[in-house]
Coordinates of C-alpha atoms and ligand atoms in Angstrom, one line a residue:
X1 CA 184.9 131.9 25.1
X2 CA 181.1 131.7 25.0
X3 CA 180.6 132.4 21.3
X4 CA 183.7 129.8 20.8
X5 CA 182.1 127.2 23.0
X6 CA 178.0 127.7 21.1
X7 CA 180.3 127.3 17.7
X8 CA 181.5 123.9 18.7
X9 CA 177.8 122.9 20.1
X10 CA 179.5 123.1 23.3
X11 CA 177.0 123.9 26.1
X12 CA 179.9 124.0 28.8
X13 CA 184.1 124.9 28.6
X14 CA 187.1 125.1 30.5
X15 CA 189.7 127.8 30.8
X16 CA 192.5 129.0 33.0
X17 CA 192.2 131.6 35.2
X18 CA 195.6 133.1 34.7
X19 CA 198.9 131.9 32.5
X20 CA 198.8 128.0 32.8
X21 CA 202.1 128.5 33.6
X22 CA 201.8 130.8 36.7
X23 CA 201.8 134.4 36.6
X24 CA 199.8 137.3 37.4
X25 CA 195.7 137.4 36.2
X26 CA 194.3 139.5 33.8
X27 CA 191.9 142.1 35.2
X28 CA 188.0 141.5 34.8
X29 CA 186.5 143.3 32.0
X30 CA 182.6 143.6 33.8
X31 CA 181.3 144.1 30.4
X32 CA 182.7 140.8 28.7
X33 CA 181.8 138.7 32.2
X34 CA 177.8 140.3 31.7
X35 CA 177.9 139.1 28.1
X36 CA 179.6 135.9 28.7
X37 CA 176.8 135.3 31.7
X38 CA 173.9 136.5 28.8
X39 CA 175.3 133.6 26.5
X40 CA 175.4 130.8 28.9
X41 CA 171.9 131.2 30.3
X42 CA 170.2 132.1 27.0
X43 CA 171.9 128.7 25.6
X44 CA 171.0 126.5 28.6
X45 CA 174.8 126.4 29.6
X46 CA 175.5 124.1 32.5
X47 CA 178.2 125.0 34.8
X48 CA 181.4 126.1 33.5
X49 CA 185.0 124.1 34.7
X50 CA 187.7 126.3 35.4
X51 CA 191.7 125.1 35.7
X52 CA 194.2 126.7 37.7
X53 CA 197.5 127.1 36.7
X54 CA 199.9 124.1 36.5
X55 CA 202.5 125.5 38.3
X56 CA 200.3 126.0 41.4
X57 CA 201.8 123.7 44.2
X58 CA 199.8 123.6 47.5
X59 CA 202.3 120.9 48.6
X60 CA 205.6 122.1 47.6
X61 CA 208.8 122.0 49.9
X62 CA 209.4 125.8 48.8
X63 CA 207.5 127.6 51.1
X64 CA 207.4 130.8 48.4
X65 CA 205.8 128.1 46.0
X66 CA 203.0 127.2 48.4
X67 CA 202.4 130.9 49.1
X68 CA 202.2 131.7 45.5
X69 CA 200.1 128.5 45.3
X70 CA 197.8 130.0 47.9
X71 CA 197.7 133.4 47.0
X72 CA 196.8 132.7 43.7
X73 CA 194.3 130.5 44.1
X74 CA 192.4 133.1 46.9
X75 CA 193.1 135.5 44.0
X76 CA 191.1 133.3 41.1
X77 CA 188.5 132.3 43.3
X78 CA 187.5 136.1 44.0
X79 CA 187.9 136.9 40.7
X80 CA 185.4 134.0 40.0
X81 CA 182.8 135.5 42.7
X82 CA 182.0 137.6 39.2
X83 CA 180.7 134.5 37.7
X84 CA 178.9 132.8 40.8
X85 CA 178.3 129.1 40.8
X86 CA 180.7 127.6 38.7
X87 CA 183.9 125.3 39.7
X88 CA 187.7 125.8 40.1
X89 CA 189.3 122.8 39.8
X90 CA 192.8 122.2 40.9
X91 CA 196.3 119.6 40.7
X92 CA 196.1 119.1 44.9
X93 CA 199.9 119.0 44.0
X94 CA 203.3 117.2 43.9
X95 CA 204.4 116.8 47.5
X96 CA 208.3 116.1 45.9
X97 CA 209.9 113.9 48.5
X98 CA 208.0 115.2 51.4
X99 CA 206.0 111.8 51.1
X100 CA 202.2 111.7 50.8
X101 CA 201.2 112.6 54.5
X102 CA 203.1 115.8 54.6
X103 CA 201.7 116.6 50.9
X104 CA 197.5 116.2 52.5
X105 CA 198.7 118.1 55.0
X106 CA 200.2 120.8 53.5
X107 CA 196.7 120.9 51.3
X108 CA 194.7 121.1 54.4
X109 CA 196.5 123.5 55.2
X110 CA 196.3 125.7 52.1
X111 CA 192.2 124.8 51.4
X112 CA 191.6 126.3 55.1
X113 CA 193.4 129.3 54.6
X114 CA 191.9 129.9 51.2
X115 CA 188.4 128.8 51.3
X116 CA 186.6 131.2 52.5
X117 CA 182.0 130.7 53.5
X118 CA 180.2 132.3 51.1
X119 CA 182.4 132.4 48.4
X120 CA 180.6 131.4 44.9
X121 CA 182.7 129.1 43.6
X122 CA 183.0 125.2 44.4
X123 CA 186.7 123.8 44.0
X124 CA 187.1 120.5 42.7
X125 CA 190.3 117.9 43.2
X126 CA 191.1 116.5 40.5
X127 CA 191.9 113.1 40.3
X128 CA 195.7 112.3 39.0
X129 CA 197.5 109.7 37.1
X130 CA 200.1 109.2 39.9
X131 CA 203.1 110.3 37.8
X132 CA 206.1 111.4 39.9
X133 CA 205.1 112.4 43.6
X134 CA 201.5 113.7 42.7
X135 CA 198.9 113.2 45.5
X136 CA 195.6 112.4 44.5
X137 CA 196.4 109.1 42.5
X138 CA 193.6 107.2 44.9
X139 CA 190.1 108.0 46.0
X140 CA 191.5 107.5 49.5
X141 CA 194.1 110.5 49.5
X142 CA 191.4 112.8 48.0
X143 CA 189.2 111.7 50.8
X144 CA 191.4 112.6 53.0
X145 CA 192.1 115.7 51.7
X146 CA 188.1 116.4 51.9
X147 CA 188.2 114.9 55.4
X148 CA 190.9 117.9 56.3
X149 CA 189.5 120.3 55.0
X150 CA 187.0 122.6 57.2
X151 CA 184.9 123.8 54.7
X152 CA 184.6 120.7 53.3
X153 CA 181.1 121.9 51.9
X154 CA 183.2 123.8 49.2
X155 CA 184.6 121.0 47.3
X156 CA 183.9 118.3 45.0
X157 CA 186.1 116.1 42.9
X158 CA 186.6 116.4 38.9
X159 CA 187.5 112.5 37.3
X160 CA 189.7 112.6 34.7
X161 CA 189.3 109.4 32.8
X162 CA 192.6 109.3 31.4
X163 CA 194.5 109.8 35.0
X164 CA 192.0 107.5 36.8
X165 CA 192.9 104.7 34.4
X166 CA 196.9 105.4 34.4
X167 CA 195.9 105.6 38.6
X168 CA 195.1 102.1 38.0
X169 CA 191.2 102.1 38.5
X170 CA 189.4 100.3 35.3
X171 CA 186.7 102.2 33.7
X172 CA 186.8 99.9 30.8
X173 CA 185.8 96.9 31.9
X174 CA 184.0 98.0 35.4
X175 CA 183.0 101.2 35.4
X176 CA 180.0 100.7 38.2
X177 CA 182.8 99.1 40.3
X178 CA 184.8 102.0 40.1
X179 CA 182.2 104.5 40.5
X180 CA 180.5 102.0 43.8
X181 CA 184.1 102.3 45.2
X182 CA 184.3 106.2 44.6
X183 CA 181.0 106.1 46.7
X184 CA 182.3 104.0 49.2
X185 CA 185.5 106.0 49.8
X186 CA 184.6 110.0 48.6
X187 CA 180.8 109.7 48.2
X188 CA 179.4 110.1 44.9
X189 CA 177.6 113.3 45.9
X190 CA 181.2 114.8 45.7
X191 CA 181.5 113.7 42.3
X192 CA 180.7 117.5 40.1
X193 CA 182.8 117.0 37.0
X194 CA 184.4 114.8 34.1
X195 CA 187.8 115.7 32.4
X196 CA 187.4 113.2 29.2
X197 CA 190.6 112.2 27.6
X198 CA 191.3 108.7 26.3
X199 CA 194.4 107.6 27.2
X200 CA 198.3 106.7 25.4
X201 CA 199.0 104.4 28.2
X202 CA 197.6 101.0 29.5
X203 CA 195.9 100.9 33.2
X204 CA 198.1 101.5 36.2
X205 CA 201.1 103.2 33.7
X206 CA 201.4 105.9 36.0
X207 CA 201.9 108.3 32.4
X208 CA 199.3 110.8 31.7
X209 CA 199.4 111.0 28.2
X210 CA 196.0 112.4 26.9
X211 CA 194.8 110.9 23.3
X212 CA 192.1 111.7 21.1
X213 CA 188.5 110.0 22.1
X214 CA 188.0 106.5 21.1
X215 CA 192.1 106.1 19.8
X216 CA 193.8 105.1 23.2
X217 CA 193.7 102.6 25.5
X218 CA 189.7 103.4 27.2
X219 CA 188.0 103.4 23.6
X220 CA 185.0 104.3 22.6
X221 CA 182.7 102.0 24.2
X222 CA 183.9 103.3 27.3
X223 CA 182.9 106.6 26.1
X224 CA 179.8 105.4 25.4
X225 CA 179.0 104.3 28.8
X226 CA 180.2 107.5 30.1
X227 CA 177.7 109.6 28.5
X228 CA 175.0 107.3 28.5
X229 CA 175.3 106.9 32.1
X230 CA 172.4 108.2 34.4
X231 CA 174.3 109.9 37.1
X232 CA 177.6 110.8 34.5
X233 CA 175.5 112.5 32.1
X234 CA 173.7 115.1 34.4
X235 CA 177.7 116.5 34.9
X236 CA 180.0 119.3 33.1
X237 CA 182.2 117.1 30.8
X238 CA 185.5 119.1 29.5
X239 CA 187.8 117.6 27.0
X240 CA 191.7 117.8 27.1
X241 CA 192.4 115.7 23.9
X242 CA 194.9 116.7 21.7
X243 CA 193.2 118.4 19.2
X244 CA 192.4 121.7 17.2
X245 CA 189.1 123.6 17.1
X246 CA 187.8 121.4 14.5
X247 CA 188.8 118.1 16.5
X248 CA 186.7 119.1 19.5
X249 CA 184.0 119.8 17.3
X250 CA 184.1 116.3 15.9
X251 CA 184.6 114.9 19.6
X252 CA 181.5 116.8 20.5
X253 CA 179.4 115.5 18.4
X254 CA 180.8 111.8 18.5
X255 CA 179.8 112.4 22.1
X256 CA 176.3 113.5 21.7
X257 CA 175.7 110.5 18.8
X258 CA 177.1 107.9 22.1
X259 CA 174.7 109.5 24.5
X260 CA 172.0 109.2 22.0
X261 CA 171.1 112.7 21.4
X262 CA 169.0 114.0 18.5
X263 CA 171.3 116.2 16.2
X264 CA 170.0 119.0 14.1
Ligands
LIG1 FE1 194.1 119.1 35.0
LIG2 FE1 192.4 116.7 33.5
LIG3 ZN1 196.3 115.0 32.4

């Protein structure tokens, strides 16, 4: 994943922990994890953005989902102990019919039986689009989430552009606003990552329909502002566009031209 990520002129990457689609976890190979941790310092890496699985569902009504949900996520984040201070970000869930309330609690719930002090990991909620009964649509439901959560000192958010604008907020025309309001709600000190992914869909669709940079509905100035901003540059920015190898690459380095970086 290293060598992948240094032939993109990535200095960061995402990847799953386990089968996006559930399942059980490969076991560590120490050998591969040294190497990987070799490449990422010698290259100036900043911190890496790992996903959990999809189908992981703090807030289901099944109670077997939500203990797979929480056994699997106590599972990744030891594994992840091998690779200290990095982040696991997380869907908080669907809370399907159970209404929003139940759904942050049932995440409280989960968070303080997984989180554990002195683990190495920081999680991250990310935010969501809103589509069908997901929870974390608003800043204020994440809040509350943090809010429940006793070792609240463990997580941070990760903003997805392209749910935040089907969500409703506008990063095209007022990203300060959005990020003063983020501040006001979550506190911007919670903010650790970026998920950038224009979007099919206008604002407020409720879709999640990830498109290429610069061809949806944010656009490229948006971009622009994103990784020319003071505060949003310092962060690990992943992308989740539809594309191959070669597209990211492109991406990349349409990314680095907007924030004004030298290329060799
Ligand atoms: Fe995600
Ligand atoms: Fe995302
Ligand atoms: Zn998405």
């Amino acid at each position: 994943m290293g060598r992948r990520a240094l032939g993109l002129d990535a200095s960061t990457f995402a990847f799953f922990t386990r089968n996006p689609r559930g399942g059980n976890a490969k076991a560590l190979d120490e050998r591969d994890v040294a190497e990987l941790r070799q490449i990422m310092e010698k290259n100036g890496f900043g911190q890496l953005v790992a996903h959990a699985p999809y189908t992981m569902n703090l807030c289901s009504a099944n109670p077997e989902t939500v203990d797979f949900a929480r056994r699997a996520m106590a599972g990744d984040l030891e594994r992840l102990d091998s690779l200290p201070g990095n982040y696991y970000n997380f869907h908080p869930g669907s809370h399907v019919k159970q209404g929003p309330e139940r759904g942050i609690e049932l995440i409280c719930e989960g968070l303080n039986e997984v989180l554990v002090p002195g683990q190495k990991t920081v999680v991250l909620l990310e935010t969501m689009a809103g589509k069908g009964s997901e929870v974390g649509r608003s800043f204020e439901e994440l809040a509350r989430i943090i809010e429940g959560t006793k070792h609240d000192e463990l997580l941070g958010v990760c903003l997805d552009t392209c749910h935040v604008n089907d969500a409703g907020y506008d990063i095209v025309d007022d990203l300060e606003g959005v990020l003063d309001e983020f501040d006001r709600v979550i506190g911007l000190d919670r903010l650790r990552a970026l998920h950038l992914n224009d979007s099919k869909n206008p604002r407020g669709a409720r879709k999640d329909r990830h498109e290429k940079i610069g061809r949806g509905t944010l656009g490229v100035d948006c971009f622009a502002a994103i990784v020319r901003h003071p505060f949003l540059r310092t962060l690990p920015m992943v992308l989740e566009t539809p594309n191959e190898l070669d597209g990211y690459a492109q991406e990349i380095a349409l990314l680095r031209c907007l924030a004004g970086e030298d290329s060799d």
